[in-house]
PDB file of N, CA and C in Angstrom:
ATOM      1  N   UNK Z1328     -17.147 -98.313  47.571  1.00  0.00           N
ATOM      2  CA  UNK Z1328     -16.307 -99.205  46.822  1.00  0.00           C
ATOM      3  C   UNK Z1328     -16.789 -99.362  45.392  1.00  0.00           C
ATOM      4  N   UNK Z1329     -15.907 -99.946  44.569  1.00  0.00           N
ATOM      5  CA  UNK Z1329     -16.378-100.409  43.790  1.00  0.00           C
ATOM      6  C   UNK Z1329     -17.261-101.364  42.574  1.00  0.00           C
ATOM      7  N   UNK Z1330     -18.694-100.945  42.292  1.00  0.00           N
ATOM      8  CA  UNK Z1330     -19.676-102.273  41.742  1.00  0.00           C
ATOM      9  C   UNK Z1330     -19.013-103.566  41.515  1.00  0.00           C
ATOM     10  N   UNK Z1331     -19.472-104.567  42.117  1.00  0.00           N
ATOM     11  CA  UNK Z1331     -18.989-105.643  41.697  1.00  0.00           C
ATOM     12  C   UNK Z1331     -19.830-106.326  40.704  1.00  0.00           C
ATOM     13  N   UNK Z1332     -19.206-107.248  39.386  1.00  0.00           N
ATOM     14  CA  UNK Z1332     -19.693-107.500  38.361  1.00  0.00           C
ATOM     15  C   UNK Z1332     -20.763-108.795  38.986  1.00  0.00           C
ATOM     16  N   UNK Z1333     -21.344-109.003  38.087  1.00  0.00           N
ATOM     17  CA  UNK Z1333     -22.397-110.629  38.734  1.00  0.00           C
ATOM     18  C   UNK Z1333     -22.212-111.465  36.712  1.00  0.00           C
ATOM     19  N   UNK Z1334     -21.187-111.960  36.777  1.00  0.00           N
ATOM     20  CA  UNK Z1334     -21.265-112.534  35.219  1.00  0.00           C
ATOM     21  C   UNK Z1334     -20.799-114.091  35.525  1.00  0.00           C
ATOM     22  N   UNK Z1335     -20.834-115.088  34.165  1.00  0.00           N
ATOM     23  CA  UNK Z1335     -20.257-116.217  34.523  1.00  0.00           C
ATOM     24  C   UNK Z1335     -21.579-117.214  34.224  1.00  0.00           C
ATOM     25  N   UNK Z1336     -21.132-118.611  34.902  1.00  0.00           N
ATOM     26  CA  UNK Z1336     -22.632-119.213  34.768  1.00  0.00           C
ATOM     27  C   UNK Z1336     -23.614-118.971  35.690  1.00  0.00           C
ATOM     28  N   UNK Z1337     -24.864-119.799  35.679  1.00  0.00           N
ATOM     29  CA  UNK Z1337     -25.965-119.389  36.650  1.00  0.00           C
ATOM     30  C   UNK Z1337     -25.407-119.804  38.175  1.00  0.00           C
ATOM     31  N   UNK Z1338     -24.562-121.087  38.222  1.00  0.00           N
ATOM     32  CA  UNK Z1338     -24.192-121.234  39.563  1.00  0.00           C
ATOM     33  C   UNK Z1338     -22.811-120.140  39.941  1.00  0.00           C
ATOM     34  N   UNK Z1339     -22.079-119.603  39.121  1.00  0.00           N
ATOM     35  CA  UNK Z1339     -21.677-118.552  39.706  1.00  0.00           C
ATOM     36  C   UNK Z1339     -21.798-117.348  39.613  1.00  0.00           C
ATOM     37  N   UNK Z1340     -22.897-117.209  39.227  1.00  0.00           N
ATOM     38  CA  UNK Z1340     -23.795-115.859  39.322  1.00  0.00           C
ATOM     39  C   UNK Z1340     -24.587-115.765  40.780  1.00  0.00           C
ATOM     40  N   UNK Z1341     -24.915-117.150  41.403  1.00  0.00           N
ATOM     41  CA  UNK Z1341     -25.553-117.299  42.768  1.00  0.00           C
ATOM     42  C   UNK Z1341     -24.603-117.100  43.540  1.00  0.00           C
ATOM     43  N   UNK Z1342     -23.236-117.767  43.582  1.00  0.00           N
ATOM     44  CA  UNK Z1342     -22.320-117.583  44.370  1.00  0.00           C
ATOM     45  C   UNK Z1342     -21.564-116.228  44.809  1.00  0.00           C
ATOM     46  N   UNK Z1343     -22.017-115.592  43.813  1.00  0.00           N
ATOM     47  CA  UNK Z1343     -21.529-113.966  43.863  1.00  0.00           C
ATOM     48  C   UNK Z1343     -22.649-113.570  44.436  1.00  0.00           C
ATOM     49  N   UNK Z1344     -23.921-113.517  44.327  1.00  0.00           N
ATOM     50  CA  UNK Z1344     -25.136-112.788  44.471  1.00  0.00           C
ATOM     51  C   UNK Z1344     -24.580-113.084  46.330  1.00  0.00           C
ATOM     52  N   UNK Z1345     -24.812-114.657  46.662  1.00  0.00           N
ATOM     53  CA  UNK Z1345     -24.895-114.991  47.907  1.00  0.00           C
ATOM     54  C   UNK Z1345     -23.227-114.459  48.899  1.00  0.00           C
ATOM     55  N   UNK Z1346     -21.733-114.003  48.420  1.00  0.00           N
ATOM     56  CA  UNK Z1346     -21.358-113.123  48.899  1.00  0.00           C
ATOM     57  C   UNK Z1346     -21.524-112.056  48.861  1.00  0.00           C
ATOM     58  N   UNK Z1347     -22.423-110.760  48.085  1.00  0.00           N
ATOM     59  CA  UNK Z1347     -22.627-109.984  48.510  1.00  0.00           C
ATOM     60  C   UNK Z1347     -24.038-109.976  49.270  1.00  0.00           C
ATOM     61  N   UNK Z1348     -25.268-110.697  49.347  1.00  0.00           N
ATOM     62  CA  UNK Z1348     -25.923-110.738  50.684  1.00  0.00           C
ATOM     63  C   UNK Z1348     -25.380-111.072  51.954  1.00  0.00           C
ATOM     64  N   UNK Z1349     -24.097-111.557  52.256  1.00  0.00           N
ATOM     65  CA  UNK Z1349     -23.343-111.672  53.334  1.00  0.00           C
ATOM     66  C   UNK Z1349     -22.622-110.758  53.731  1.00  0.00           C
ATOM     67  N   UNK Z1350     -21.916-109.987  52.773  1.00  0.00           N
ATOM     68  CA  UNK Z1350     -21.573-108.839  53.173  1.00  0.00           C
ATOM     69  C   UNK Z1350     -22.115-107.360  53.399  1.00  0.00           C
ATOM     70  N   UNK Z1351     -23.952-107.274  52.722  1.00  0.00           N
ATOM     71  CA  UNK Z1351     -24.721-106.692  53.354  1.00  0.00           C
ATOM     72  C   UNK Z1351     -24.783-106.998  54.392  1.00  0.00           C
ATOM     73  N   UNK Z1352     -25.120-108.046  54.895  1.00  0.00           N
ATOM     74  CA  UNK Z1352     -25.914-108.172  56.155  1.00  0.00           C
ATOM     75  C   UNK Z1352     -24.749-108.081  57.727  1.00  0.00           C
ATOM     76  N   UNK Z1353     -23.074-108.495  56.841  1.00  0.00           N
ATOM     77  CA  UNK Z1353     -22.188-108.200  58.065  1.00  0.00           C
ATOM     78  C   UNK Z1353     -22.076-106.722  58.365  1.00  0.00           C
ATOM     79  N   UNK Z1354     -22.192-106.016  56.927  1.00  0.00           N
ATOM     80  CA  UNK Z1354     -22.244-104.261  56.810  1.00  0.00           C
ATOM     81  C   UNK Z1354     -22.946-103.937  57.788  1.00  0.00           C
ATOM     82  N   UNK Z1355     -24.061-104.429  57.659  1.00  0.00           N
ATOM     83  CA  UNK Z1355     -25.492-103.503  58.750  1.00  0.00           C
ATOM     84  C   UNK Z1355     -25.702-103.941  59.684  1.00  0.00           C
ATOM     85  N   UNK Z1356     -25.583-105.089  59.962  1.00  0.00           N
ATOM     86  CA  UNK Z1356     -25.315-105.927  61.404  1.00  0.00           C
ATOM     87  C   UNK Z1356     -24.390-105.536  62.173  1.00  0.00           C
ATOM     88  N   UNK Z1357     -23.087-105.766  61.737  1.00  0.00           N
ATOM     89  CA  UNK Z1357     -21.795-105.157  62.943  1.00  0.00           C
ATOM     90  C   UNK Z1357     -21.165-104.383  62.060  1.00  0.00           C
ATOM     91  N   UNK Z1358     -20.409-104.000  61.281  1.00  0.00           N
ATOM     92  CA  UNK Z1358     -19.490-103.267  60.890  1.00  0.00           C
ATOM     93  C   UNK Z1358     -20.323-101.661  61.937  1.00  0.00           C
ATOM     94  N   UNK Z1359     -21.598-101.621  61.057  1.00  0.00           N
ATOM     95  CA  UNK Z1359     -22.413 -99.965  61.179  1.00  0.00           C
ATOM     96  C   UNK Z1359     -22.981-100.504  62.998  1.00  0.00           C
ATOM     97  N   UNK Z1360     -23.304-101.666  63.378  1.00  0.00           N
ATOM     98  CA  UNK Z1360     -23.786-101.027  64.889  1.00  0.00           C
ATOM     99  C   UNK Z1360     -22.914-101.717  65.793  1.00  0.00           C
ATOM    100  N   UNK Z1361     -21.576-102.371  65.946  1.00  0.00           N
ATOM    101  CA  UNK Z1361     -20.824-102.197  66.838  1.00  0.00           C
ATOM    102  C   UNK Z1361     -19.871-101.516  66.498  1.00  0.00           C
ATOM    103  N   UNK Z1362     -19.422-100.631  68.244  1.00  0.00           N
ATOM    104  CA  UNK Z1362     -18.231 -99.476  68.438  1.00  0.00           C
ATOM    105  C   UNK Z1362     -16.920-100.191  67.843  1.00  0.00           C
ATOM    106  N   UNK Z1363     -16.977-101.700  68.115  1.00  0.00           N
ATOM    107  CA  UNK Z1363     -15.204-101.732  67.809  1.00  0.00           C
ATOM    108  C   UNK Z1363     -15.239-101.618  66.133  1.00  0.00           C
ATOM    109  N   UNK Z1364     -16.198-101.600  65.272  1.00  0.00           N
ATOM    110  CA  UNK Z1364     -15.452-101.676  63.945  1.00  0.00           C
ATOM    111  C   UNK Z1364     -15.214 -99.709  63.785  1.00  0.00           C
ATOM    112  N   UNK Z1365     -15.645 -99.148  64.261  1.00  0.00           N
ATOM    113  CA  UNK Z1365     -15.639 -97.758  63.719  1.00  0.00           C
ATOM    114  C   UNK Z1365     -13.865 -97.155  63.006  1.00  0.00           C
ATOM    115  N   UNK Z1366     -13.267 -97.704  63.585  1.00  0.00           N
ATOM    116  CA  UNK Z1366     -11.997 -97.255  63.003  1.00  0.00           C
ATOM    117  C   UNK Z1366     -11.670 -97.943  61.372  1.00  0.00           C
ATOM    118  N   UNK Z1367     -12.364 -98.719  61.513  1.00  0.00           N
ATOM    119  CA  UNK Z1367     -12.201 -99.815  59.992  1.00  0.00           C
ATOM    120  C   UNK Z1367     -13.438 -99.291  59.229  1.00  0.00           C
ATOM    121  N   UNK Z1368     -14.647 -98.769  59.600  1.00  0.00           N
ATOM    122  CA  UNK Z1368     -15.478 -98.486  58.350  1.00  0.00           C
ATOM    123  C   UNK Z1368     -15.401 -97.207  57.298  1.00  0.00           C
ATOM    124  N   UNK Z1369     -14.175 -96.909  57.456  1.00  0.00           N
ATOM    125  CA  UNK Z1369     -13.832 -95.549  56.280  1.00  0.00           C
ATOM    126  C   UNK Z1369     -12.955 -96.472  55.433  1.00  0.00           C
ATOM    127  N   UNK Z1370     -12.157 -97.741  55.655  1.00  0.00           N
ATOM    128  CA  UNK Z1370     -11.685 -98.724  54.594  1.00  0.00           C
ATOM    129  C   UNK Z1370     -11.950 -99.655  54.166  1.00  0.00           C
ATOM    130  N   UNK Z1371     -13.587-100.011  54.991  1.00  0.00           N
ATOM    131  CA  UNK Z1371     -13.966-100.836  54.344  1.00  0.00           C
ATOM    132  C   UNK Z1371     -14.810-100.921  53.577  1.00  0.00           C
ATOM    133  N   UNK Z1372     -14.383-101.155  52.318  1.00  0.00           N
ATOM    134  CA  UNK Z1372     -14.862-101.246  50.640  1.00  0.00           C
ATOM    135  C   UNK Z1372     -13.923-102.153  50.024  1.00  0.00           C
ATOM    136  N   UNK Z1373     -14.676-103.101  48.153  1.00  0.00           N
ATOM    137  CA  UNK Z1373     -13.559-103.758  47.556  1.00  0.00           C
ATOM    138  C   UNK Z1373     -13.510-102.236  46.747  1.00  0.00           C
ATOM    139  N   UNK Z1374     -12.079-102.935  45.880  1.00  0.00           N
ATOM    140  CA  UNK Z1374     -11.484-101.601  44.897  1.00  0.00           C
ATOM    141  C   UNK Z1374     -11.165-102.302  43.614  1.00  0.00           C
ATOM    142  N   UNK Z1375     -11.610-103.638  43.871  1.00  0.00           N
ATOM    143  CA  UNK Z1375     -11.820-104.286  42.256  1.00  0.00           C
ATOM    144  C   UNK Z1375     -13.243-104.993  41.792  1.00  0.00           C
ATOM    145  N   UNK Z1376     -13.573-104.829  40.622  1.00  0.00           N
ATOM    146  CA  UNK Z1376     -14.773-104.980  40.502  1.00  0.00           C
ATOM    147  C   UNK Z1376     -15.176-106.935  40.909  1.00  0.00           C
ATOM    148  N   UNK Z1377     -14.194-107.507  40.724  1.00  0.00           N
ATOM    149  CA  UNK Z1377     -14.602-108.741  40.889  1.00  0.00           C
ATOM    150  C   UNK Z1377     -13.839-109.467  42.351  1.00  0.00           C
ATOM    151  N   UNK Z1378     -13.724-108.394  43.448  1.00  0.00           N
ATOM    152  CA  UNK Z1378     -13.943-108.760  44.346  1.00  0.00           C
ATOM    153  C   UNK Z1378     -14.841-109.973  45.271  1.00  0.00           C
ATOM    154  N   UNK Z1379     -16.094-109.944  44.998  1.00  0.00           N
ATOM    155  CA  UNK Z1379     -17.741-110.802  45.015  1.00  0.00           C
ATOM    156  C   UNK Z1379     -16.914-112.303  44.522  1.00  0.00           C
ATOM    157  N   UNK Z1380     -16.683-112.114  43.343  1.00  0.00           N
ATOM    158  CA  UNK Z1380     -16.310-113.340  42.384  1.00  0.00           C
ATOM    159  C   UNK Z1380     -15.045-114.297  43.285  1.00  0.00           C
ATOM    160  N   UNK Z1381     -14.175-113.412  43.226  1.00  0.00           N
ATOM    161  CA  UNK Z1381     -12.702-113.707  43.865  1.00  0.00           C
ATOM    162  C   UNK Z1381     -13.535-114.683  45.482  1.00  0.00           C
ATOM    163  N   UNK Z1382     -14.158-114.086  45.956  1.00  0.00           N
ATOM    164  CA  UNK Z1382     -14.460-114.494  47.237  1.00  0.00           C
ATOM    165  C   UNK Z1382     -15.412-115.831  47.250  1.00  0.00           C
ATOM    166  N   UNK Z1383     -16.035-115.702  46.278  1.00  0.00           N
ATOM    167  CA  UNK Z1383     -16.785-117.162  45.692  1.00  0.00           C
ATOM    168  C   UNK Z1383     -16.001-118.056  45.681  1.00  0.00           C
ATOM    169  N   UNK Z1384     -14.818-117.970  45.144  1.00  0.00           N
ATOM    170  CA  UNK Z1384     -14.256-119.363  44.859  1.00  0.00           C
ATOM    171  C   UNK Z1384     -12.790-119.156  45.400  1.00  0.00           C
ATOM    172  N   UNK Z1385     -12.949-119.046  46.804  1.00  0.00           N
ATOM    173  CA  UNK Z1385     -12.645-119.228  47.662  1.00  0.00           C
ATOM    174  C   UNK Z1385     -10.760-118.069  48.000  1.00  0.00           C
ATOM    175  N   UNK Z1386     -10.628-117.086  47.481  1.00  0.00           N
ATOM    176  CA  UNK Z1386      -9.685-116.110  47.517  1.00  0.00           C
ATOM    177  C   UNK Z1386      -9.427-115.615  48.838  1.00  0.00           C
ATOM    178  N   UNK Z1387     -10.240-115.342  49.508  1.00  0.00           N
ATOM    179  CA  UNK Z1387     -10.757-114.980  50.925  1.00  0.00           C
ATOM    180  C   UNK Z1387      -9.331-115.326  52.026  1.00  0.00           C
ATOM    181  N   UNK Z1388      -9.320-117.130  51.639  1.00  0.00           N
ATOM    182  CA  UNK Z1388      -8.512-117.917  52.661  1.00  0.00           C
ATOM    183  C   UNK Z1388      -7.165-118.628  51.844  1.00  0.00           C
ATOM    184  N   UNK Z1389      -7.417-118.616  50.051  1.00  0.00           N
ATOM    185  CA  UNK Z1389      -6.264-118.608  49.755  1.00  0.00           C
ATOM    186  C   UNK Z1389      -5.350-117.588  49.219  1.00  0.00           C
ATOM    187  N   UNK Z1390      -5.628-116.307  48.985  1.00  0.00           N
ATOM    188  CA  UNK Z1390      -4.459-115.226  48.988  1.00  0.00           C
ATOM    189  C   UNK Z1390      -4.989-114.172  49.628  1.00  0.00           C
ATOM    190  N   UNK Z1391      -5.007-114.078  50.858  1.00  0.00           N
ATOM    191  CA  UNK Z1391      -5.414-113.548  51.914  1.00  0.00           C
ATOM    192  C   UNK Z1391      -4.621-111.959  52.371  1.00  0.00           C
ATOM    193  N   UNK Z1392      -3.344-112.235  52.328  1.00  0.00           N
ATOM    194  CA  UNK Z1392      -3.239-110.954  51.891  1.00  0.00           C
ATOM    195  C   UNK Z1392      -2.976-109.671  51.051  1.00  0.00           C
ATOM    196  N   UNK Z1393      -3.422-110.305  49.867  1.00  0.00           N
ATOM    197  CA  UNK Z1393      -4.261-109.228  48.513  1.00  0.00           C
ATOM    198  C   UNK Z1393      -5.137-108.804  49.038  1.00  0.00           C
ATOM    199  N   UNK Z1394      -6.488-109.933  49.422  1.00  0.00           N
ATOM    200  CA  UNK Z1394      -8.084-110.042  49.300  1.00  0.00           C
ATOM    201  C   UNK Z1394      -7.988-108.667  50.673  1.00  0.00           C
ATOM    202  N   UNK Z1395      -7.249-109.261  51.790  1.00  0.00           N
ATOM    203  CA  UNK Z1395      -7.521-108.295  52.481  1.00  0.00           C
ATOM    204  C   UNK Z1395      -6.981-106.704  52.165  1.00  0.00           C
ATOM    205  N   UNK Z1396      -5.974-105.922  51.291  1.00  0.00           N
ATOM    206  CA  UNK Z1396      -5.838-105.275  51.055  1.00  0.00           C
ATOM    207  C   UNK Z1396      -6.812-104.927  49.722  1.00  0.00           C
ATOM    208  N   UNK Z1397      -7.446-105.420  49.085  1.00  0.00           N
ATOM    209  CA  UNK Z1397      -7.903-105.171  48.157  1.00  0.00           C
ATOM    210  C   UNK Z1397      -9.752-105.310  48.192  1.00  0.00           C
ATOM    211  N   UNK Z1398      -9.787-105.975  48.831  1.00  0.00           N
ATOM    212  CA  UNK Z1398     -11.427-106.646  48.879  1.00  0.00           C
ATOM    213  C   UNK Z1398     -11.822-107.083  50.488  1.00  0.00           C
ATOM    214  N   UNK Z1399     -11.782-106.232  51.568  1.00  0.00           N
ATOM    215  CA  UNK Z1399     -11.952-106.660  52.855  1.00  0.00           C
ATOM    216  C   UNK Z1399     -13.455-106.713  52.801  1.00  0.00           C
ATOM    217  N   UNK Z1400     -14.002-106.002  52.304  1.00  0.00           N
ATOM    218  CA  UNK Z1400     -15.824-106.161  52.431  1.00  0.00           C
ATOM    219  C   UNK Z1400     -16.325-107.551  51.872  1.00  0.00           C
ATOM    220  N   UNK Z1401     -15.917-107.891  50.901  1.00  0.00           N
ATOM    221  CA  UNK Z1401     -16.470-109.140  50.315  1.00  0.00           C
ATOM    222  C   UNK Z1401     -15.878-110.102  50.879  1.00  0.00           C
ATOM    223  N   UNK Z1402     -14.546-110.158  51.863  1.00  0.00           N
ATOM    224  CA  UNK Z1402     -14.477-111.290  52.536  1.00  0.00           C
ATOM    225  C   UNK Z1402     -14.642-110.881  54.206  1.00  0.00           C
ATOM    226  N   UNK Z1403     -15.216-110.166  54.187  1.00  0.00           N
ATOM    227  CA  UNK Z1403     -16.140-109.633  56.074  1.00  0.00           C
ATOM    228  C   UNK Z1403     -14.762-109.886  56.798  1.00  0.00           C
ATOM    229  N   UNK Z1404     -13.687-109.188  56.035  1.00  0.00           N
ATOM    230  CA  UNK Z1404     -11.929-108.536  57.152  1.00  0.00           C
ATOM    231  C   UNK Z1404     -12.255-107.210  57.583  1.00  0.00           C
ATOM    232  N   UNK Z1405     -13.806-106.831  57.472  1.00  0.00           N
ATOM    233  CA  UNK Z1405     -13.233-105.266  58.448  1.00  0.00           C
ATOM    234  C   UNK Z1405     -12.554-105.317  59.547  1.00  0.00           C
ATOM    235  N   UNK Z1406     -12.395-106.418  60.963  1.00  0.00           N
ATOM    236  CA  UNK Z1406     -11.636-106.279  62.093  1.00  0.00           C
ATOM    237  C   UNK Z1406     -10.232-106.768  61.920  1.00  0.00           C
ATOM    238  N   UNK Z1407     -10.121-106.981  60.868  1.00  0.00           N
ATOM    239  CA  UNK Z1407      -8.473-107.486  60.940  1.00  0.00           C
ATOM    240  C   UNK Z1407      -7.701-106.324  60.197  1.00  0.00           C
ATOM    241  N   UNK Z1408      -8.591-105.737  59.210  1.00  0.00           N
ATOM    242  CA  UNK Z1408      -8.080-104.226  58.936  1.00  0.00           C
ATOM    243  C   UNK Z1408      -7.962-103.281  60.166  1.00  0.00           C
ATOM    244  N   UNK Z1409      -8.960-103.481  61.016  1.00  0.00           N
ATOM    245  CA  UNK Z1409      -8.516-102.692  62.593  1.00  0.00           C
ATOM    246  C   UNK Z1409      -7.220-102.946  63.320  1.00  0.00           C
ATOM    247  N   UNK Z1410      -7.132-104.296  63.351  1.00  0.00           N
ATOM    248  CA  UNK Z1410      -5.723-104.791  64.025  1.00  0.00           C
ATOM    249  C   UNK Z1410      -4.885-105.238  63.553  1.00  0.00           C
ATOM    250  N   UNK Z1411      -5.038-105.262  61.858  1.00  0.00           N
ATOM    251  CA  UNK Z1411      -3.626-104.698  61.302  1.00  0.00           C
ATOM    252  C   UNK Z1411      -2.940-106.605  61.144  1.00  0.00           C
ATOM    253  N   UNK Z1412      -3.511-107.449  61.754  1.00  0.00           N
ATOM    254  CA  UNK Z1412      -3.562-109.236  61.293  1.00  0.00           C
ATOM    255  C   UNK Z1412      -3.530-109.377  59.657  1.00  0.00           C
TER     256      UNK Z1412
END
Protein backbone atom coordinates (compact mmCIF):
# COMPACT_ATOMS: atom_id res chain seq x y z
CA UNK A 1 0.00 0.00 0.00
CA UNK A 2 0.64 3.20 0.13
CA UNK A 3 3.20 5.29 2.89
CA UNK A 4 1.11 6.92 5.08
CA UNK A 5 2.07 10.57 5.99
CA UNK A 6 2.66 11.17 10.06
CA UNK A 7 2.19 15.30 9.90
CA UNK A 8 -0.06 17.69 11.98
CA UNK A 9 0.37 18.40 15.71
CA UNK A 10 2.27 16.27 18.28
CA UNK A 11 -1.10 14.79 19.50
CA UNK A 12 -1.94 13.90 16.03
CA UNK A 13 1.15 12.71 15.06
CA UNK A 14 0.60 10.01 18.13
CA UNK A 15 -2.73 9.24 16.94
CA UNK A 16 -1.50 8.24 13.56
CA UNK A 17 1.71 6.60 14.88
CA UNK A 18 -0.79 4.56 17.40
CA UNK A 19 -3.14 3.44 14.21
CA UNK A 20 -0.53 2.21 12.40
CA UNK A 21 0.96 0.08 15.47
CA UNK A 22 -2.54 -1.44 15.45
CA UNK A 23 -2.60 -2.25 12.21
CA UNK A 24 0.85 -3.86 12.41
CA UNK A 25 0.08 -5.88 15.01
CA UNK A 26 -3.65 -6.95 13.42
CA UNK A 27 -1.31 -7.58 10.07
CA UNK A 28 0.92 -10.15 11.88
CA UNK A 29 -1.34 -11.41 14.39
CA UNK A 30 -4.39 -12.54 12.20
CA UNK A 31 -4.60 -11.18 8.86
CA UNK A 32 -0.83 -13.35 8.06
CA UNK A 33 -1.61 -16.39 10.70
CA UNK A 34 -5.26 -17.12 10.45
CA UNK A 35 -6.69 -19.31 7.31
CA UNK A 36 -9.93 -17.28 7.14
CA UNK A 37 -8.26 -13.92 6.17
CA UNK A 38 -6.21 -15.47 3.19
CA UNK A 39 -8.64 -14.47 0.51
CA UNK A 40 -8.53 -10.72 1.77
CA UNK A 41 -4.66 -10.38 2.17
CA UNK A 42 -3.85 -9.56 -1.62
CA UNK A 43 -6.41 -6.34 -0.86
CA UNK A 44 -5.46 -5.56 2.00
CA UNK A 45 -3.54 -2.25 1.81
CA UNK A 46 -4.59 1.79 2.14
CA UNK A 47 -4.26 3.53 -1.45
CA UNK A 48 -4.24 6.99 0.08
CA UNK A 49 -1.53 8.37 1.82
CA UNK A 50 -3.54 9.70 4.74
CA UNK A 51 -5.38 6.76 5.33
CA UNK A 52 -3.52 6.44 9.27
CA UNK A 53 -4.86 10.11 9.68
CA UNK A 54 -8.48 9.55 8.30
CA UNK A 55 -8.70 6.63 10.85
CA UNK A 56 -7.48 8.78 13.81
CA UNK A 57 -10.22 10.89 13.83
CA UNK A 58 -12.50 8.62 13.58
CA UNK A 59 -13.39 7.86 9.44
CA UNK A 60 -13.28 4.18 10.13
CA UNK A 61 -17.09 4.29 11.59
CA UNK A 62 -18.13 7.53 10.03
CA UNK A 63 -17.73 7.02 6.18
CA UNK A 64 -17.29 3.54 6.24
CA UNK A 65 -17.83 2.77 2.99
CA UNK A 66 -14.94 4.84 1.30
CA UNK A 67 -12.54 3.88 4.34
CA UNK A 68 -13.38 0.40 3.55
CA UNK A 69 -12.81 0.61 -0.14
CA UNK A 70 -10.01 2.79 0.16
CA UNK A 71 -8.13 2.23 3.52
CA UNK A 72 -9.21 -1.37 4.93
CA UNK A 73 -5.70 -1.84 6.65
CA UNK A 74 -5.77 1.23 8.73
CA UNK A 75 -9.19 0.53 9.86
CA UNK A 76 -8.42 -3.59 10.51
CA UNK A 77 -11.70 -4.34 7.56
CA UNK A 78 -9.63 -7.13 6.14
CA UNK A 79 -12.75 -9.65 7.02
CA UNK A 80 -15.42 -7.59 5.82
CA UNK A 81 -13.48 -7.19 2.52
CA UNK A 82 -13.79 -11.16 2.60
CA UNK A 83 -17.54 -11.06 3.02
CA UNK A 84 -18.16 -8.35 0.99
CA UNK A 85 -20.31 -6.35 4.45
Amino acid sequence: GVTQRIDGSESEKQAVRDVLKHMDNYFFHEVLALQEYEYARSRWYNSNELCAFWSSVGECESNRVFMLSNCPAACRFCLLLHSGL
